[in-house]
Amino acid sequence: MALERTLSIIKPDAVAKNVIGEIYTRFEKAGLKVVASKMKQLSKAEAEGFYAVHRERPFFNALVEFMISGPVMIQVLEGEGAVLKNRDLMGATNPKEAAAGTIRADFADSIDANAVHGSDSLENAAVEIAYFFPATDVYAR
Ligand code: RTP
Ligand code: MG
């Protein structure tokens, strides 16, 4: 498997629950390294741009309003097969369907407030990382 980087966001609900550290521990225990991170209050324009692929979906406005409802913690994770590994740690989009022991099963309340975002492909990961971090703010480790 190849060394990959993926974009992860701890969403406002999980930041409010004070579980940033618990989620970081899951990344680290799975062999993913945090190679960039920042806490940020997204503007509406930033959230709309980030989720632009969902612009036409019925849940788009609710998604954007949720993502700007409080600060988020944004990080780049690096490791073997990082994109899929992070998606496995996250669990299904709807926490009711998320496997036991996943981040969403343990910390998410609903399909809207579902604790974390993770890039869904290597290609999207590169775009999403560049959306939030200049290359100089991502550290090879
Ligand atoms: P994310 O992008 O946040 O990592 O989530 P995901 O890949 O698991 O799910 P995605 O299909 O990309 O959807 C983005 C976010 O939109 C909300 N959503 N609501 N009500 C609905 O049917 C619905 N579908 C998606 C979720 O909050 C999801 O995380
Ligand atoms: Mg997605």
Short mmCIF file of N, CA and C and ligand atoms in Angstrom, two decimals:
data_model
loop_
_atom_site.label_atom_id
_atom_site.label_comp_id
_atom_site.label_asym_id
_atom_site.label_seq_id
_atom_site.Cartn_x
_atom_site.Cartn_y
_atom_site.Cartn_z
N MET A 1 0.84 -1.20 0.00
CA MET A 1 0.00 0.00 0.00
C MET A 1 0.87 1.25 0.00
N ALA A 2 0.37 2.29 -0.62
CA ALA A 2 1.18 3.50 -0.77
C ALA A 2 0.96 4.47 0.39
N LEU A 3 1.99 5.27 0.64
CA LEU A 3 1.88 6.35 1.62
C LEU A 3 0.97 7.43 1.03
N GLU A 4 -0.07 7.78 1.76
CA GLU A 4 -1.06 8.75 1.27
C GLU A 4 -1.28 9.85 2.31
N ARG A 5 -1.87 10.94 1.84
CA ARG A 5 -2.35 11.99 2.73
C ARG A 5 -3.83 12.19 2.48
N THR A 6 -4.58 12.48 3.55
CA THR A 6 -6.01 12.72 3.43
C THR A 6 -6.40 13.89 4.30
N LEU A 7 -7.51 14.55 3.96
CA LEU A 7 -8.00 15.66 4.78
C LEU A 7 -9.09 15.16 5.73
N SER A 8 -8.92 15.52 6.99
CA SER A 8 -9.89 15.19 8.03
C SER A 8 -10.39 16.47 8.68
N ILE A 9 -11.68 16.52 8.98
CA ILE A 9 -12.23 17.64 9.74
C ILE A 9 -13.02 17.08 10.92
N ILE A 10 -12.68 17.55 12.12
CA ILE A 10 -13.53 17.27 13.28
C ILE A 10 -14.58 18.38 13.29
N LYS A 11 -15.83 17.99 13.10
CA LYS A 11 -16.92 18.94 12.86
C LYS A 11 -17.36 19.63 14.17
N PRO A 12 -18.17 20.71 14.04
CA PRO A 12 -18.52 21.50 15.24
C PRO A 12 -19.12 20.71 16.39
N ASP A 13 -19.90 19.68 16.09
CA ASP A 13 -20.52 18.89 17.18
C ASP A 13 -19.47 18.19 18.02
N ALA A 14 -18.47 17.60 17.37
CA ALA A 14 -17.43 16.87 18.11
C ALA A 14 -16.47 17.82 18.82
N VAL A 15 -16.20 18.99 18.22
CA VAL A 15 -15.39 19.99 18.91
C VAL A 15 -16.12 20.42 20.18
N ALA A 16 -17.44 20.66 20.05
CA ALA A 16 -18.23 21.08 21.22
C ALA A 16 -18.27 20.01 22.30
N LYS A 17 -18.20 18.74 21.89
CA LYS A 17 -18.21 17.64 22.87
C LYS A 17 -16.86 17.42 23.54
N ASN A 18 -15.85 18.18 23.11
CA ASN A 18 -14.51 18.09 23.71
C ASN A 18 -13.87 16.71 23.51
N VAL A 19 -14.00 16.18 22.28
CA VAL A 19 -13.41 14.87 21.99
C VAL A 19 -12.34 14.94 20.90
N ILE A 20 -11.73 16.13 20.71
CA ILE A 20 -10.65 16.25 19.72
C ILE A 20 -9.54 15.25 20.05
N GLY A 21 -9.14 15.22 21.30
CA GLY A 21 -8.03 14.34 21.70
C GLY A 21 -8.37 12.87 21.51
N GLU A 22 -9.58 12.49 21.87
CA GLU A 22 -9.98 11.08 21.69
C GLU A 22 -9.95 10.69 20.22
N ILE A 23 -10.36 11.60 19.35
CA ILE A 23 -10.36 11.30 17.91
C ILE A 23 -8.92 11.26 17.39
N TYR A 24 -8.08 12.18 17.83
CA TYR A 24 -6.66 12.15 17.42
C TYR A 24 -6.02 10.83 17.87
N THR A 25 -6.36 10.36 19.05
CA THR A 25 -5.80 9.09 19.54
C THR A 25 -6.16 7.93 18.61
N ARG A 26 -7.37 7.97 18.09
CA ARG A 26 -7.77 6.91 17.15
C ARG A 26 -6.93 6.96 15.87
N PHE A 27 -6.68 8.18 15.38
CA PHE A 27 -5.83 8.31 14.20
C PHE A 27 -4.46 7.72 14.49
N GLU A 28 -3.89 8.11 15.61
CA GLU A 28 -2.52 7.70 15.95
C GLU A 28 -2.44 6.19 16.17
N LYS A 29 -3.43 5.63 16.85
CA LYS A 29 -3.41 4.18 17.11
C LYS A 29 -3.53 3.38 15.82
N ALA A 30 -4.14 4.00 14.78
CA ALA A 30 -4.30 3.32 13.49
C ALA A 30 -3.09 3.55 12.58
N GLY A 31 -2.10 4.26 13.10
CA GLY A 31 -0.89 4.48 12.30
C GLY A 31 -0.94 5.70 11.40
N LEU A 32 -1.91 6.59 11.64
CA LEU A 32 -1.97 7.83 10.87
C LEU A 32 -1.29 8.94 11.66
N LYS A 33 -0.47 9.72 10.96
CA LYS A 33 0.24 10.84 11.59
C LYS A 33 -0.45 12.14 11.23
N VAL A 34 -0.59 13.04 12.21
CA VAL A 34 -1.09 14.40 11.93
C VAL A 34 0.10 15.20 11.40
N VAL A 35 0.03 15.62 10.13
CA VAL A 35 1.15 16.35 9.51
C VAL A 35 0.81 17.82 9.26
N ALA A 36 -0.43 18.22 9.59
CA ALA A 36 -0.85 19.63 9.56
C ALA A 36 -2.12 19.70 10.38
N SER A 37 -2.35 20.82 11.07
CA SER A 37 -3.64 20.97 11.77
C SER A 37 -3.90 22.43 12.11
N LYS A 38 -5.17 22.77 12.16
CA LYS A 38 -5.57 24.09 12.65
C LYS A 38 -7.04 24.08 13.05
N MET A 39 -7.35 24.90 14.06
CA MET A 39 -8.75 25.11 14.41
C MET A 39 -9.22 26.35 13.65
N LYS A 40 -10.46 26.30 13.17
CA LYS A 40 -10.92 27.39 12.32
C LYS A 40 -12.44 27.53 12.40
N GLN A 41 -12.91 28.77 12.46
CA GLN A 41 -14.33 29.05 12.25
C GLN A 41 -14.52 29.29 10.76
N LEU A 42 -15.16 28.36 10.07
CA LEU A 42 -15.35 28.51 8.63
C LEU A 42 -16.35 29.62 8.35
N SER A 43 -16.10 30.38 7.30
CA SER A 43 -17.09 31.33 6.82
C SER A 43 -18.11 30.54 5.98
N LYS A 44 -19.24 31.17 5.70
CA LYS A 44 -20.24 30.50 4.87
C LYS A 44 -19.66 30.19 3.49
N ALA A 45 -18.92 31.15 2.94
CA ALA A 45 -18.34 30.94 1.61
C ALA A 45 -17.33 29.79 1.62
N GLU A 46 -16.54 29.68 2.69
CA GLU A 46 -15.57 28.58 2.77
C GLU A 46 -16.27 27.23 2.84
N ALA A 47 -17.34 27.16 3.65
CA ALA A 47 -18.06 25.89 3.79
C ALA A 47 -18.76 25.53 2.48
N GLU A 48 -19.35 26.52 1.82
CA GLU A 48 -20.02 26.26 0.54
C GLU A 48 -19.02 25.79 -0.51
N GLY A 49 -17.86 26.40 -0.52
CA GLY A 49 -16.83 26.01 -1.48
C GLY A 49 -16.30 24.61 -1.21
N PHE A 50 -16.14 24.31 0.06
CA PHE A 50 -15.60 23.00 0.42
C PHE A 50 -16.54 21.87 0.00
N TYR A 51 -17.84 22.08 0.21
CA TYR A 51 -18.83 21.05 -0.11
C TYR A 51 -19.53 21.33 -1.45
N ALA A 52 -18.85 22.04 -2.34
CA ALA A 52 -19.47 22.46 -3.61
C ALA A 52 -20.04 21.28 -4.41
N VAL A 53 -19.44 20.10 -4.30
CA VAL A 53 -19.96 18.94 -5.06
C VAL A 53 -21.39 18.60 -4.67
N HIS A 54 -21.79 19.02 -3.44
CA HIS A 54 -23.15 18.72 -2.96
C HIS A 54 -24.12 19.87 -3.18
N ARG A 55 -23.71 20.87 -3.97
CA ARG A 55 -24.48 22.11 -4.11
C ARG A 55 -25.95 21.89 -4.46
N GLU A 56 -26.22 20.89 -5.30
CA GLU A 56 -27.59 20.66 -5.76
C GLU A 56 -28.38 19.70 -4.86
N ARG A 57 -27.73 19.19 -3.83
CA ARG A 57 -28.42 18.20 -2.98
C ARG A 57 -29.36 18.89 -2.00
N PRO A 58 -30.44 18.21 -1.62
CA PRO A 58 -31.43 18.84 -0.72
C PRO A 58 -30.86 19.19 0.66
N PHE A 59 -29.80 18.48 1.06
CA PHE A 59 -29.25 18.72 2.40
C PHE A 59 -28.16 19.79 2.41
N PHE A 60 -27.88 20.42 1.24
CA PHE A 60 -26.72 21.33 1.14
C PHE A 60 -26.78 22.49 2.15
N ASN A 61 -27.92 23.19 2.21
CA ASN A 61 -28.00 24.36 3.10
C ASN A 61 -27.84 23.96 4.56
N ALA A 62 -28.46 22.85 4.94
CA ALA A 62 -28.34 22.38 6.33
C ALA A 62 -26.89 22.00 6.63
N LEU A 63 -26.23 21.39 5.65
CA LEU A 63 -24.84 20.98 5.83
C LEU A 63 -23.94 22.20 6.04
N VAL A 64 -24.14 23.22 5.22
CA VAL A 64 -23.32 24.43 5.34
C VAL A 64 -23.59 25.13 6.68
N GLU A 65 -24.87 25.27 7.05
CA GLU A 65 -25.20 25.92 8.33
C GLU A 65 -24.59 25.16 9.50
N PHE A 66 -24.63 23.83 9.43
CA PHE A 66 -24.03 23.03 10.50
C PHE A 66 -22.52 23.24 10.56
N MET A 67 -21.87 23.26 9.40
CA MET A 67 -20.40 23.36 9.37
C MET A 67 -19.89 24.72 9.86
N ILE A 68 -20.78 25.75 9.86
CA ILE A 68 -20.35 27.07 10.36
C ILE A 68 -20.94 27.36 11.74
N SER A 69 -21.54 26.34 12.37
CA SER A 69 -22.20 26.56 13.67
C SER A 69 -21.21 26.68 14.82
N GLY A 70 -19.94 26.42 14.56
CA GLY A 70 -18.90 26.53 15.58
C GLY A 70 -17.58 26.19 14.93
N PRO A 71 -16.48 26.36 15.68
CA PRO A 71 -15.17 26.05 15.08
C PRO A 71 -15.02 24.57 14.75
N VAL A 72 -14.21 24.32 13.74
CA VAL A 72 -13.85 22.94 13.38
C VAL A 72 -12.35 22.75 13.57
N MET A 73 -11.93 21.51 13.68
CA MET A 73 -10.51 21.18 13.75
C MET A 73 -10.16 20.46 12.45
N ILE A 74 -9.23 21.05 11.71
CA ILE A 74 -8.90 20.52 10.37
C ILE A 74 -7.50 19.94 10.41
N GLN A 75 -7.33 18.72 9.88
CA GLN A 75 -5.99 18.13 9.89
C GLN A 75 -5.72 17.33 8.62
N VAL A 76 -4.44 17.26 8.31
CA VAL A 76 -3.97 16.36 7.25
C VAL A 76 -3.40 15.14 7.94
N LEU A 77 -3.86 13.96 7.52
CA LEU A 77 -3.37 12.70 8.07
C LEU A 77 -2.53 12.00 7.02
N GLU A 78 -1.41 11.44 7.46
CA GLU A 78 -0.51 10.75 6.54
C GLU A 78 -0.28 9.32 7.03
N GLY A 79 -0.29 8.38 6.09
CA GLY A 79 -0.01 6.99 6.44
C GLY A 79 -0.28 6.08 5.26
N GLU A 80 0.03 4.81 5.44
CA GLU A 80 -0.23 3.81 4.40
C GLU A 80 -1.74 3.74 4.17
N GLY A 81 -2.17 3.94 2.94
CA GLY A 81 -3.59 3.86 2.62
C GLY A 81 -4.44 4.80 3.46
N ALA A 82 -3.95 6.02 3.70
CA ALA A 82 -4.59 6.94 4.65
C ALA A 82 -6.04 7.27 4.30
N VAL A 83 -6.36 7.38 3.00
CA VAL A 83 -7.72 7.78 2.62
C VAL A 83 -8.73 6.75 3.11
N LEU A 84 -8.53 5.50 2.75
CA LEU A 84 -9.47 4.44 3.14
C LEU A 84 -9.40 4.16 4.64
N LYS A 85 -8.18 4.22 5.18
CA LYS A 85 -8.02 3.95 6.61
C LYS A 85 -8.83 4.95 7.43
N ASN A 86 -8.77 6.23 7.04
CA ASN A 86 -9.54 7.24 7.77
C ASN A 86 -11.04 7.01 7.59
N ARG A 87 -11.47 6.66 6.37
CA ARG A 87 -12.91 6.40 6.15
C ARG A 87 -13.36 5.21 7.00
N ASP A 88 -12.51 4.20 7.14
CA ASP A 88 -12.86 3.05 7.98
C ASP A 88 -12.99 3.47 9.45
N LEU A 89 -12.06 4.31 9.91
CA LEU A 89 -12.13 4.78 11.31
C LEU A 89 -13.38 5.60 11.55
N MET A 90 -13.81 6.39 10.52
CA MET A 90 -14.98 7.27 10.65
C MET A 90 -16.29 6.49 10.77
N GLY A 91 -16.45 5.45 9.96
CA GLY A 91 -17.72 4.73 9.91
C GLY A 91 -18.69 5.38 8.94
N ALA A 92 -19.86 4.78 8.77
CA ALA A 92 -20.85 5.23 7.78
C ALA A 92 -21.34 6.65 8.06
N THR A 93 -21.75 7.34 6.99
CA THR A 93 -22.23 8.73 7.07
C THR A 93 -23.33 8.88 8.13
N ASN A 94 -24.29 7.94 8.12
CA ASN A 94 -25.36 7.94 9.12
C ASN A 94 -24.89 7.14 10.34
N PRO A 95 -24.74 7.79 11.49
CA PRO A 95 -24.20 7.07 12.66
C PRO A 95 -25.03 5.86 13.06
N LYS A 96 -26.32 5.87 12.67
CA LYS A 96 -27.17 4.69 13.00
C LYS A 96 -26.70 3.46 12.23
N GLU A 97 -26.01 3.70 11.11
CA GLU A 97 -25.51 2.58 10.29
C GLU A 97 -24.01 2.36 10.48
N ALA A 98 -23.39 3.17 11.31
CA ALA A 98 -21.93 3.07 11.48
C ALA A 98 -21.56 1.87 12.35
N ALA A 99 -20.52 1.15 11.95
CA ALA A 99 -20.08 -0.04 12.69
C ALA A 99 -19.63 0.34 14.09
N ALA A 100 -19.84 -0.58 15.02
CA ALA A 100 -19.44 -0.36 16.41
C ALA A 100 -17.95 -0.04 16.48
N GLY A 101 -17.62 0.89 17.33
CA GLY A 101 -16.20 1.23 17.52
C GLY A 101 -15.68 2.28 16.56
N THR A 102 -16.51 2.70 15.60
CA THR A 102 -16.08 3.77 14.70
C THR A 102 -16.34 5.14 15.36
N ILE A 103 -15.69 6.16 14.82
CA ILE A 103 -15.82 7.51 15.39
C ILE A 103 -17.28 7.97 15.35
N ARG A 104 -17.95 7.74 14.22
CA ARG A 104 -19.33 8.20 14.12
C ARG A 104 -20.26 7.39 15.03
N ALA A 105 -20.02 6.10 15.17
CA ALA A 105 -20.85 5.30 16.08
C ALA A 105 -20.70 5.81 17.51
N ASP A 106 -19.50 6.23 17.86
CA ASP A 106 -19.23 6.60 19.26
C ASP A 106 -19.52 8.07 19.57
N PHE A 107 -19.38 8.97 18.58
CA PHE A 107 -19.47 10.40 18.89
C PHE A 107 -20.53 11.17 18.11
N ALA A 108 -21.10 10.60 17.05
CA ALA A 108 -22.04 11.36 16.23
C ALA A 108 -23.47 11.17 16.73
N ASP A 109 -24.28 12.22 16.53
CA ASP A 109 -25.67 12.20 17.00
C ASP A 109 -26.66 11.94 15.89
N SER A 110 -26.32 12.33 14.66
CA SER A 110 -27.27 12.24 13.55
C SER A 110 -26.51 12.30 12.24
N ILE A 111 -27.22 12.08 11.13
CA ILE A 111 -26.56 12.15 9.82
C ILE A 111 -26.08 13.57 9.54
N ASP A 112 -26.71 14.56 10.15
CA ASP A 112 -26.27 15.95 9.95
C ASP A 112 -25.09 16.29 10.86
N ALA A 113 -25.21 15.96 12.12
CA ALA A 113 -24.14 16.22 13.09
C ALA A 113 -23.37 14.92 13.27
N ASN A 114 -22.46 14.66 12.31
CA ASN A 114 -21.83 13.33 12.30
C ASN A 114 -20.33 13.34 12.56
N ALA A 115 -19.90 14.32 13.34
CA ALA A 115 -18.59 14.32 14.03
C ALA A 115 -17.35 14.56 13.17
N VAL A 116 -17.27 13.92 12.02
CA VAL A 116 -16.04 14.02 11.23
C VAL A 116 -16.31 14.04 9.73
N HIS A 117 -15.38 14.66 9.03
CA HIS A 117 -15.32 14.57 7.57
C HIS A 117 -14.03 13.86 7.21
N GLY A 118 -14.05 13.11 6.12
CA GLY A 118 -12.81 12.55 5.57
C GLY A 118 -12.88 12.52 4.07
N SER A 119 -11.79 12.84 3.39
CA SER A 119 -11.75 12.76 1.93
C SER A 119 -12.17 11.37 1.49
N ASP A 120 -12.89 11.31 0.35
CA ASP A 120 -13.39 10.01 -0.11
C ASP A 120 -12.57 9.39 -1.24
N SER A 121 -11.53 10.08 -1.70
CA SER A 121 -10.64 9.50 -2.72
C SER A 121 -9.30 10.23 -2.63
N LEU A 122 -8.28 9.61 -3.19
CA LEU A 122 -6.94 10.22 -3.18
C LEU A 122 -6.95 11.53 -3.97
N GLU A 123 -7.69 11.52 -5.06
CA GLU A 123 -7.80 12.71 -5.90
C GLU A 123 -8.47 13.86 -5.13
N ASN A 124 -9.60 13.58 -4.49
CA ASN A 124 -10.27 14.62 -3.70
C ASN A 124 -9.43 15.05 -2.50
N ALA A 125 -8.66 14.12 -1.94
CA ALA A 125 -7.81 14.46 -0.80
C ALA A 125 -6.84 15.57 -1.17
N ALA A 126 -6.23 15.47 -2.33
CA ALA A 126 -5.26 16.49 -2.76
C ALA A 126 -5.93 17.85 -2.91
N VAL A 127 -7.14 17.84 -3.48
CA VAL A 127 -7.88 19.10 -3.67
C VAL A 127 -8.27 19.69 -2.31
N GLU A 128 -8.77 18.84 -1.41
CA GLU A 128 -9.24 19.30 -0.10
C GLU A 128 -8.09 19.78 0.77
N ILE A 129 -6.95 19.10 0.72
CA ILE A 129 -5.78 19.54 1.49
C ILE A 129 -5.35 20.93 1.02
N ALA A 130 -5.29 21.11 -0.29
CA ALA A 130 -4.87 22.41 -0.85
C ALA A 130 -5.90 23.51 -0.54
N TYR A 131 -7.15 23.12 -0.32
CA TYR A 131 -8.20 24.10 -0.01
C TYR A 131 -7.91 24.78 1.33
N PHE A 132 -7.33 24.05 2.26
CA PHE A 132 -7.11 24.59 3.60
C PHE A 132 -5.65 24.85 3.97
N PHE A 133 -4.71 24.18 3.32
CA PHE A 133 -3.31 24.29 3.75
C PHE A 133 -2.38 24.59 2.57
N PRO A 134 -1.59 25.69 2.67
CA PRO A 134 -0.51 25.86 1.71
C PRO A 134 0.49 24.72 1.91
N ALA A 135 1.18 24.32 0.86
CA ALA A 135 2.10 23.17 0.95
C ALA A 135 3.13 23.35 2.07
N THR A 136 3.51 24.60 2.35
CA THR A 136 4.52 24.86 3.38
C THR A 136 4.00 24.59 4.80
N ASP A 137 2.68 24.45 4.95
CA ASP A 137 2.11 24.17 6.28
C ASP A 137 1.83 22.69 6.51
N VAL A 138 2.25 21.85 5.57
CA VAL A 138 2.12 20.39 5.73
C VAL A 138 3.52 19.84 5.93
N TYR A 139 3.72 19.11 7.05
CA TYR A 139 5.07 18.73 7.46
C TYR A 139 5.34 17.25 7.23
N ALA A 140 6.33 16.95 6.44
CA ALA A 140 6.78 15.57 6.25
C ALA A 140 7.30 15.08 7.58
N ARG A 141 6.90 13.86 8.00
CA ARG A 141 7.35 13.35 9.30
C ARG A 141 7.87 11.93 9.14
P1 RTP B 1 -18.23 13.91 4.71
O1 RTP B 1 -18.08 14.39 3.28
O2 RTP B 1 -18.67 15.00 5.64
O3 RTP B 1 -16.99 13.20 5.17
O4 RTP B 1 -19.38 12.82 4.78
P2 RTP B 1 -19.58 11.56 3.83
O5 RTP B 1 -18.52 11.53 2.76
O6 RTP B 1 -19.72 10.37 4.69
O7 RTP B 1 -21.00 11.90 3.18
P3 RTP B 1 -21.34 12.79 1.90
O8 RTP B 1 -22.21 11.99 1.01
O9 RTP B 1 -20.09 13.39 1.31
O10 RTP B 1 -22.23 13.95 2.51
C1 RTP B 1 -21.65 15.07 3.15
C2 RTP B 1 -22.42 15.36 4.43
O11 RTP B 1 -23.74 15.77 4.09
C3 RTP B 1 -24.64 15.26 5.05
N1 RTP B 1 -25.63 14.40 4.40
N2 RTP B 1 -26.88 14.43 4.70
N3 RTP B 1 -29.66 13.91 4.81
C4 RTP B 1 -28.92 13.23 3.96
O12 RTP B 1 -29.35 12.37 3.24
C5 RTP B 1 -27.49 13.52 3.93
N4 RTP B 1 -26.60 12.92 3.16
C6 RTP B 1 -25.42 13.49 3.46
C7 RTP B 1 -23.88 14.45 6.06
O13 RTP B 1 -23.66 15.26 7.21
C8 RTP B 1 -22.57 14.15 5.35
O14 RTP B 1 -21.50 14.01 6.26
MG MG B 2 -18.07 13.20 1.58
#
